[in-house]
Coordinates of C-alpha atoms in Angstrom, one line a residue:
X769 CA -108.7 144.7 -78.1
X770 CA -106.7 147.2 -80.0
X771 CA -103.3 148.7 -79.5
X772 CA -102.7 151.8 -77.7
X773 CA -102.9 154.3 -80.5
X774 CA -100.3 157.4 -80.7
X775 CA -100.8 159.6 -77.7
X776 CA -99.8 162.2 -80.2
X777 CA -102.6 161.9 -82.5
X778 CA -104.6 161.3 -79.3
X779 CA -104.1 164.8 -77.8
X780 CA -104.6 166.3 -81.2
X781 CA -108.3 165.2 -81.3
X782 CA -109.0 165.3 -77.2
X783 CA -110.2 168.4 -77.0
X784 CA -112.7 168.0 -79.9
X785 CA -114.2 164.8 -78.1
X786 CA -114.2 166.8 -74.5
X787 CA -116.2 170.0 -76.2
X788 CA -119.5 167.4 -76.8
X789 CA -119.2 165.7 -73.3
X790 CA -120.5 166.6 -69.8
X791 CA -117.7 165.8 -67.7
X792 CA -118.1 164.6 -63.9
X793 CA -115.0 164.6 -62.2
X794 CA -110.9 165.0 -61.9
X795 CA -109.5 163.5 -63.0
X796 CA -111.7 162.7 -65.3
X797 CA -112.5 166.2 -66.4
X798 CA -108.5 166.5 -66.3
X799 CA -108.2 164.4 -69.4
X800 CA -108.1 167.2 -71.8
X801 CA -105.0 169.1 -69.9
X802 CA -103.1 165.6 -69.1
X803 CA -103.7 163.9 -72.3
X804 CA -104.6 160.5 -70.5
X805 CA -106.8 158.6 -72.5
X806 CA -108.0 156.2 -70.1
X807 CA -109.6 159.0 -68.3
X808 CA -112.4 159.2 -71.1
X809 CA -112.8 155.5 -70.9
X810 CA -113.6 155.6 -67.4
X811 CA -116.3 158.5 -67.7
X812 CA -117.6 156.7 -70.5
X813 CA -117.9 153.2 -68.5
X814 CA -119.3 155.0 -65.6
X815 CA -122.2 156.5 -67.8
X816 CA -122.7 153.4 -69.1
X817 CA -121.2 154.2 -73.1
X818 CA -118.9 151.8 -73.3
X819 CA -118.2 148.4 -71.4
X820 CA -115.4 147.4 -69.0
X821 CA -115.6 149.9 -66.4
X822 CA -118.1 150.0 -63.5
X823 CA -120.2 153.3 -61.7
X824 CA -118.0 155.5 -59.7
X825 CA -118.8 155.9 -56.1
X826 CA -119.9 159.2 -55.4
X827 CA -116.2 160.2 -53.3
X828 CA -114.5 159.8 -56.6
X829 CA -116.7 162.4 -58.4
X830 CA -115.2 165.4 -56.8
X831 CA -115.1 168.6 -59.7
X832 CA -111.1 169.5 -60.5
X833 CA -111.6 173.1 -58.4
X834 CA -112.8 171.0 -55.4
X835 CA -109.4 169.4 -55.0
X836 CA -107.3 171.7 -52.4
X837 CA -104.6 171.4 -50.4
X838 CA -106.0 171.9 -46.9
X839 CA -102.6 173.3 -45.0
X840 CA -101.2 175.6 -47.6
X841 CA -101.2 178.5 -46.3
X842 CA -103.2 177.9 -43.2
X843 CA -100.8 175.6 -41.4
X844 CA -96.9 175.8 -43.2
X845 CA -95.6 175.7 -40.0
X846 CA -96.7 171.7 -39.1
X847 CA -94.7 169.6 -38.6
X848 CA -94.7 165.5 -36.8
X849 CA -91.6 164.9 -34.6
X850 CA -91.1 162.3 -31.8
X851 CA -92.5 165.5 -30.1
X852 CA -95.5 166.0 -31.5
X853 CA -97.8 165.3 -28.9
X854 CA -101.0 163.2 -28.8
X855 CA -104.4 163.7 -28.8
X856 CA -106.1 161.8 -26.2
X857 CA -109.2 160.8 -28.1
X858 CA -107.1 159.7 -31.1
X859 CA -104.9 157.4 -29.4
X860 CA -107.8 156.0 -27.3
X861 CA -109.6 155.2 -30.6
X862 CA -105.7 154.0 -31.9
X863 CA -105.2 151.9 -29.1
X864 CA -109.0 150.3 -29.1
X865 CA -108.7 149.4 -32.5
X866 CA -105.5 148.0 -32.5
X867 CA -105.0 146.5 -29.0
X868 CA -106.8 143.2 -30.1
X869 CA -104.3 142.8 -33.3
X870 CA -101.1 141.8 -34.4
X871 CA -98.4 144.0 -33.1
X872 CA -96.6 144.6 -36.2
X873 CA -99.3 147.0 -37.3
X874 CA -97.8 150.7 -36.5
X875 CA -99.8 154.0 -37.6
X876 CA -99.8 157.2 -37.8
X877 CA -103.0 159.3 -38.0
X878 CA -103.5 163.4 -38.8
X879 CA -107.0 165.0 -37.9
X880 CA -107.0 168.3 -39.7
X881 CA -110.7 169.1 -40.2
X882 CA -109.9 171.9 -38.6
X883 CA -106.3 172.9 -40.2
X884 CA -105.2 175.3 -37.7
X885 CA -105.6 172.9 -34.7
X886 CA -104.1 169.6 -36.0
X887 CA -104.8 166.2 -34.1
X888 CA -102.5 163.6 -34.0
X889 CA -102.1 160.0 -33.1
X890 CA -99.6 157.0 -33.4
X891 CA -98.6 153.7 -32.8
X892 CA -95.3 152.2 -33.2
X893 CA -95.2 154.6 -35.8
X894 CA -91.6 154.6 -36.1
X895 CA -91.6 151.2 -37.2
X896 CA -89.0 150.4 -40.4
X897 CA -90.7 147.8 -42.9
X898 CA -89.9 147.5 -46.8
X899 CA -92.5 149.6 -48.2
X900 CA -93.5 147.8 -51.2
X901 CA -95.1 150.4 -53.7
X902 CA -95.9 152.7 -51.3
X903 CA -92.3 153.5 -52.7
X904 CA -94.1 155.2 -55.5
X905 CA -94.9 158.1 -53.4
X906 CA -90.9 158.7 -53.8
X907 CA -90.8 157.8 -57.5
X908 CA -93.5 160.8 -58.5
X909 CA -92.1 163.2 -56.3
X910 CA -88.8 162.7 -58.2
X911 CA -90.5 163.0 -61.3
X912 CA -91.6 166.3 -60.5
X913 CA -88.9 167.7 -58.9
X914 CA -86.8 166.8 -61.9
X915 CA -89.3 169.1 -63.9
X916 CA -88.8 171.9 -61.2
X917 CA -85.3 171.5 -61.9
X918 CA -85.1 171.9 -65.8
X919 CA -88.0 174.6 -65.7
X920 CA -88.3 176.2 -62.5
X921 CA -90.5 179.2 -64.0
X922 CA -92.8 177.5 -66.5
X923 CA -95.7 175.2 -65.0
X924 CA -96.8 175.4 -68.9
X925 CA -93.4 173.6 -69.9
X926 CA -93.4 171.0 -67.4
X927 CA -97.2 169.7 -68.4
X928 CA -95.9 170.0 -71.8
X929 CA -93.4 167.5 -70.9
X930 CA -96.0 165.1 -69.4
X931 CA -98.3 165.5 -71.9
X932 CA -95.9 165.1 -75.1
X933 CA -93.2 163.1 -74.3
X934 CA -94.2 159.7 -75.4
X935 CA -91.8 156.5 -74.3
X936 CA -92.2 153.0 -76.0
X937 CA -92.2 150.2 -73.1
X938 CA -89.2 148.6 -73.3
X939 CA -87.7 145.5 -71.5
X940 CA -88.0 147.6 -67.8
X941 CA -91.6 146.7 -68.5
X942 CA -90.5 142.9 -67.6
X943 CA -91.6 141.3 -65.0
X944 CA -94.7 142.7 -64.2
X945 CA -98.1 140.7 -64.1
X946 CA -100.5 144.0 -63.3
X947 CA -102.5 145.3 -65.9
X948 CA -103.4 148.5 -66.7
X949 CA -106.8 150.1 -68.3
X950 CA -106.2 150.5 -72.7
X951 CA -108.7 153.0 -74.4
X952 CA -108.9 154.5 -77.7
X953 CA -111.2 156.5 -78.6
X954 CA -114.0 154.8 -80.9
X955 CA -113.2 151.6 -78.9
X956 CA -116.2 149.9 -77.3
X957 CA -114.9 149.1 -74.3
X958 CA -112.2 149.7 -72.1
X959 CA -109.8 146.9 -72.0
X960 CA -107.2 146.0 -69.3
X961 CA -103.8 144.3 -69.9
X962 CA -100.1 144.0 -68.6
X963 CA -97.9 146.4 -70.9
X964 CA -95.8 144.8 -73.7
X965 CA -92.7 145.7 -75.6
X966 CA -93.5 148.6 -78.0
X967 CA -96.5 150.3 -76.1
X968 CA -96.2 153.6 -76.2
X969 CA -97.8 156.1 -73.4
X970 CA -97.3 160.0 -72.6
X971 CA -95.1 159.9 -69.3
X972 CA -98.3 161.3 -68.2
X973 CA -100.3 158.3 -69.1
X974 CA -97.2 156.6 -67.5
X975 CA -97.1 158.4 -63.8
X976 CA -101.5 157.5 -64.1
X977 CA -100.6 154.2 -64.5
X978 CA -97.8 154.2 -61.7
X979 CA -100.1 155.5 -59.4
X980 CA -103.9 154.4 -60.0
X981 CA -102.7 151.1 -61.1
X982 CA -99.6 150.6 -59.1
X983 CA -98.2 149.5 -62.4
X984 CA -94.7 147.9 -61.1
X985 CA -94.0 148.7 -65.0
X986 CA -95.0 151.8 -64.8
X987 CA -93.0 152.3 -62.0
X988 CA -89.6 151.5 -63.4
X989 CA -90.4 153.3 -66.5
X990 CA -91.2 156.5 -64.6
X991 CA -87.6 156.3 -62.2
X992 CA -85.3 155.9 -65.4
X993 CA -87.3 158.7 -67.2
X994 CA -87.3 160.8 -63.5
X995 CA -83.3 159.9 -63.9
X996 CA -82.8 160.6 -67.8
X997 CA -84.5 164.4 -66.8
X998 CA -82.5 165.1 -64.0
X999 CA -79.3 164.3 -65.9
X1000 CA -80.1 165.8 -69.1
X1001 CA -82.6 168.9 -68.3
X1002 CA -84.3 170.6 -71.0
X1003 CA -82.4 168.7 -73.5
X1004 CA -85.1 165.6 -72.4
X1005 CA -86.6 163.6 -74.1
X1006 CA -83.3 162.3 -75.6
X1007 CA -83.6 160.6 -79.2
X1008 CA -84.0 156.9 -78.2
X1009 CA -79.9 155.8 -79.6
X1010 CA -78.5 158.6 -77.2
X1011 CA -80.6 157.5 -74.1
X1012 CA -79.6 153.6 -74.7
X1013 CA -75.6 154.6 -75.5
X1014 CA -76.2 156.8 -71.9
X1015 CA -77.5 153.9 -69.8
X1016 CA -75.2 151.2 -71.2
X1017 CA -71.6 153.0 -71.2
X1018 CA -72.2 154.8 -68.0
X1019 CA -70.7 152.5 -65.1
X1020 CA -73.4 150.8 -63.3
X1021 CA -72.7 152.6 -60.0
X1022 CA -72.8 156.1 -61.5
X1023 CA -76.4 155.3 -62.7
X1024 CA -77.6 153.9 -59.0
X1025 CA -75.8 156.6 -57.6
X1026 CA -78.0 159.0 -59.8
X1027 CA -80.9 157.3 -59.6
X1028 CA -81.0 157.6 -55.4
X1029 CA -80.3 161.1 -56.2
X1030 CA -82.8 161.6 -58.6
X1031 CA -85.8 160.3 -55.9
X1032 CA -83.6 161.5 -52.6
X1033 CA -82.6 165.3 -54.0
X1034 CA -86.5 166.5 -53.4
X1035 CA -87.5 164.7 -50.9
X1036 CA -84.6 166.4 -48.8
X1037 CA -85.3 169.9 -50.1
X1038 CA -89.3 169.2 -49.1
X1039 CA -87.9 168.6 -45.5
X1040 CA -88.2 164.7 -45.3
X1041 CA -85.4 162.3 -44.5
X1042 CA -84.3 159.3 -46.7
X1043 CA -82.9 157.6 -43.4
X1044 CA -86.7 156.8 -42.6
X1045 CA -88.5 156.7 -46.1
X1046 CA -86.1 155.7 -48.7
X1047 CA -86.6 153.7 -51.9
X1048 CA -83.5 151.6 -53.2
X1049 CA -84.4 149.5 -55.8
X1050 CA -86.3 149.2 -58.9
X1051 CA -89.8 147.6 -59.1
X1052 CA -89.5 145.3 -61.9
X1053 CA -86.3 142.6 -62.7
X1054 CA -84.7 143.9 -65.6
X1055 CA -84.5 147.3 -64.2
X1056 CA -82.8 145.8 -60.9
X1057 CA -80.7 144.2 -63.0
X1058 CA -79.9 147.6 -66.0
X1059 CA -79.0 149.6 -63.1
X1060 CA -78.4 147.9 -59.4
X1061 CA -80.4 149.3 -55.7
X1062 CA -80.2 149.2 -51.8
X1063 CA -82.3 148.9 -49.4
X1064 CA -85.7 150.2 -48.9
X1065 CA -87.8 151.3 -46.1
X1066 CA -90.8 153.1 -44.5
X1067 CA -92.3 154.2 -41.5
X1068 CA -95.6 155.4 -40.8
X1069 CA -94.0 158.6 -39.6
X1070 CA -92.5 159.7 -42.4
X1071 CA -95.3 158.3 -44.6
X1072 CA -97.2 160.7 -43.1
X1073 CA -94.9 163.5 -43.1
X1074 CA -95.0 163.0 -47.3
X1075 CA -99.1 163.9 -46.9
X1076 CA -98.1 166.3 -44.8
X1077 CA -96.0 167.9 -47.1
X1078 CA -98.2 167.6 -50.1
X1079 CA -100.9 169.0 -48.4
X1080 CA -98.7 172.3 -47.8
X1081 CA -97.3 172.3 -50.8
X1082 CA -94.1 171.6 -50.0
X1083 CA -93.5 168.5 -52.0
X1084 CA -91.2 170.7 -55.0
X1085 CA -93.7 173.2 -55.0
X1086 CA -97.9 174.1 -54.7
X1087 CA -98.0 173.5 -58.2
X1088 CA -96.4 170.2 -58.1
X1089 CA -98.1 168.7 -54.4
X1090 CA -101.4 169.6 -56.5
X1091 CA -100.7 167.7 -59.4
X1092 CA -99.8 164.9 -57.2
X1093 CA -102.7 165.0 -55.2
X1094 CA -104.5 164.5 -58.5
X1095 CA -103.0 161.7 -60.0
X1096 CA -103.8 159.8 -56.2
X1097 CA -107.1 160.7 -56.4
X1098 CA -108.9 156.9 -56.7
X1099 CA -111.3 157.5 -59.4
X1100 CA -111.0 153.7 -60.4
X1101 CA -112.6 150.3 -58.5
X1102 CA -111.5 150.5 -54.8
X1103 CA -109.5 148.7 -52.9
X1104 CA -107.5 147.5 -50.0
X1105 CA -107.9 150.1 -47.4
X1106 CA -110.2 152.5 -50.1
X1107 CA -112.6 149.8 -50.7
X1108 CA -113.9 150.2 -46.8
X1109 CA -117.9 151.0 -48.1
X1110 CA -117.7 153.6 -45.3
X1111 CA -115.6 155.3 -47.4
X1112 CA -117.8 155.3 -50.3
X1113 CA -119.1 158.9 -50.5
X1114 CA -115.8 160.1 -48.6
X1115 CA -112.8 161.3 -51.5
X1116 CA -109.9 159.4 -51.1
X1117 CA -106.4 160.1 -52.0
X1118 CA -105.0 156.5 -51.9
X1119 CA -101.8 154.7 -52.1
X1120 CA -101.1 151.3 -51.1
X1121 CA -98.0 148.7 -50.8
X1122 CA -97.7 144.4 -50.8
X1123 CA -95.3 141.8 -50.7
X1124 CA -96.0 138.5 -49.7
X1125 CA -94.4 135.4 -49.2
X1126 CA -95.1 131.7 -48.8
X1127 CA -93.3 128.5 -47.5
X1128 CA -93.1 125.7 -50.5
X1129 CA -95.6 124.3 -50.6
X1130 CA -98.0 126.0 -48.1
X1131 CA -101.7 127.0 -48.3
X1132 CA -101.3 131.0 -48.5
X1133 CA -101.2 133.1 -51.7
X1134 CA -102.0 136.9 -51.7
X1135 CA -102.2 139.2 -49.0
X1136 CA -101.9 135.4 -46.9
X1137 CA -98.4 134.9 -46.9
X1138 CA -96.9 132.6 -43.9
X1139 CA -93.6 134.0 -44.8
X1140 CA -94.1 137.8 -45.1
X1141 CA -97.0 139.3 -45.4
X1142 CA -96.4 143.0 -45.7
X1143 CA -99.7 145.6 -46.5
X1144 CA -99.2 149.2 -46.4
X1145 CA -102.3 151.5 -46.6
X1146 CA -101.3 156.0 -46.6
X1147 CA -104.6 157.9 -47.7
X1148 CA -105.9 161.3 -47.5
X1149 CA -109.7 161.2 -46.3
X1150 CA -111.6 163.6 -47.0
X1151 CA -115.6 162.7 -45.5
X1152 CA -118.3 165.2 -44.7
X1153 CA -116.8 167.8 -42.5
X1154 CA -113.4 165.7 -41.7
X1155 CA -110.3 165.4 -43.2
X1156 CA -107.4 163.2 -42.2
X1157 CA -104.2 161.8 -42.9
X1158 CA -103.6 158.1 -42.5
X1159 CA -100.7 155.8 -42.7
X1160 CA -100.9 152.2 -42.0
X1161 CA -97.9 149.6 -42.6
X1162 CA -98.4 146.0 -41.1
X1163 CA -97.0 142.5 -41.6
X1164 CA -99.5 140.1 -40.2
X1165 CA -99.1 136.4 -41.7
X1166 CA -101.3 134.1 -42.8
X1167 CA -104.1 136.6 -42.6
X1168 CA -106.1 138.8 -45.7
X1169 CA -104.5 141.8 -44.9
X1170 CA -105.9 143.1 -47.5
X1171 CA -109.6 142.6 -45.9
X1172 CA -108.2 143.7 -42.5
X1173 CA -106.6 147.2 -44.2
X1174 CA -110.6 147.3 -45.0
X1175 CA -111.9 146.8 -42.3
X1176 CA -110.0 149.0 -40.1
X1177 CA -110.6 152.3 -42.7
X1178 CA -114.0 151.8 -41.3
X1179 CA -113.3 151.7 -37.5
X1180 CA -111.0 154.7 -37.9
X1181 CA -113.6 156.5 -39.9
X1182 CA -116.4 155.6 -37.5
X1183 CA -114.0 157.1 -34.7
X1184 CA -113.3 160.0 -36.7
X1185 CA -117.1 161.1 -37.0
X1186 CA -117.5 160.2 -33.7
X1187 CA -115.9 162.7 -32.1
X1188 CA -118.1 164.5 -29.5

């Protein structure tokens, strides 16, 4: 398998490649604008071109002028509150599908097929649990409202920022056993690995990976960039000697002071509150250790007030909540709560979260943890005629949550269509 080449020279031929293609889908047809080069070796997999890829289901082929944001504009007013109220055919189907389980599964759910007259539905949804990488929703919205912040009147600059700014992995990579999907072009397949010291990726190719991955590397990576733009501005990217001299002589709690700030600053000014979704520390060790955390936490509630917010284009700004939506499209394998195969012409907007736990010595390994078992599931659906919002965060033990997160998707969607 070969090296990542330079995303530089990369760009530089991309839209040469993209002029012979058909394209199918964003973001696969977005590879040209974002500069993320595993976007080419997915649509090439997916016709068959190259190996290491599989077929896209036909949900993750939507064209880049078919993703929308469904309340902008026809519902900025909506808001979930304790009192939102609840629509009786929602919290029937809520409380049938999850009367027979565990009761550390709490949900919230947002019908908005029809935009104007929102649905809603809950259980427990006020429920704190560590959030896992669902904490990733925080980390992206930081990194764009750190790009609002140095060029609030240039969309253009801010993709230009994305698209050229090129970091070289460096020990915040470690550790972290997920890999992540390597193409170049000419390369006859597409290959998957964990990162390692010296790869170099657009931040671009970074927040993709973060997101579609859940790249706990990609993850850290992202926050100290997120927190190098805040601090610095337009004068980001620094040259490589001034960000190290920055990160090691500022006192450690000046840097975890700005890097709450730095995820916690928009998410405030888009209306959501830190003392119910916050996240507090990095995602790999190093990073912990470079620059120190506190606690994290989630609720369903909240999780869905972030979808909420995207989907007005509140989360920095339209621009921004677009993009986002983008780069959680799941145009990759599915899994987890995506993977339902009820789901498999729907479009799904897809993050997910897991931490597990086991006793020494016991019988459990993923998603089975005796100890802790946490899954966390927040999607945008978008099937036939209906649209909803979904967050899910349970902590069943000893049980493939992972298979259960499934499982439910389809219950919830079979409710959905259901409706009389």
């Amino acid at each position: 398998m070969t090296e990542p080449e330079s995303p530089r020279r990369w760009i530089a031929t991309l839209a040469f490649l993209l002029a012979s293609v058909s394209l199918h889908a964003y973001p696969l047809d977005g590879a040209a604008k974002t500069g993320i080069r595993r976007l080419i070796g997915y649509r090439l997999a997916h016709e068959g071109k190259v190996k290491g890829g599989s077929k896209l289901l036909p949900g993750a082929l939507l064209t880049s002028d078919q993703i929308v944001l469904w309340l902008q504009g026809a519902n900025d007013s909506l808001d979930i509150n304790a009192g939102t109220p609840h629509d009786p055919y929602l919290q029937s189907g809520l409380e049938k599908i999850f009367g027979g389980r565990d009761p550390s599964y709490a949900v919230a759910l947002l019908d908005i097929s029809d935009p104007r007259r929102p649905l809603y539905g809950s259980l427990r949804a006020d429920q704190k649990l560590i959030p896992g990488s669902v904490g990733k929703l925080l980390v992206i919205t930081g990194l764009f409202g750190a790009l609002a912040r140095a060029y609030p009147s240039s969309t253009e600059a801010r993709e230009k920022v994305l698209r050229e700014t090129i970091v070289t992995a460096d020990g915040f990579i470690f550790r972290d056993g997920k890999t992540v999907p390597i193409y170049n072009e000419g390369d006859p397949a597409v290959g998957h690995r964990t990162f390692v010291l010296g790869d170099k990726f657009s931040l671009w190719e970074y927040a993709d990976h973060m997101l579609s991955q859940s790249s706990n590397a990609a993850g850290s990576i992202v926050w100290k960039q997120t927190m190098l733009l805040r601090q610095f501005g337009t004068r980001y990217p620094l040259p490589k000697e001034e960000e190290t001299a920055f990160l090691r002589n500022t006192p450690k709690p000046e840097l975890s002071k700005l890097a709450l700030e730095s995820l916690e600053a928009p998410e405030v000014a888009a209306g959501l509150d830190p003392a119910r979704f916050r996240l507090g520390t990095f995602f790999t060790r190093n990073a912990s250790a470079a620059i120190p955390g506190t606690a994290s936490y989630g609720c369903p509630s909240e999780l869905l007030r972030w979808l909420v917010k995207m989907e007005q284009g509140k989360l920095v700004d339209a621009w921004s909540s677009l993009e986002i939506k983008k780069l959680l499209y799941f145009v990759r394998p599915r899994y987890r709560y995506a993977s339902c195969p009820a789901l498999n012409k729907a479009a799904v907007f897809f993050k997910s979260g897991s931490l597990f736990e086991c006793s020494p010595g016991a019988r459990c390994g993923q998603y089975k943890g005796d100890q802790m078992n946490l899954m966390h599931s927040v999607a945008v659906v978008e099937s036939g005629k209906k649209v909803y919002l979904v967050a899910i965060m349970s902590n069943v033990l000893k049980i493939n949550s992972a298979v259960e997160h499934q499982t439910i998707a389809g219950e919830i969607e079979k409710w959905i269509q259901a409706r009389p």
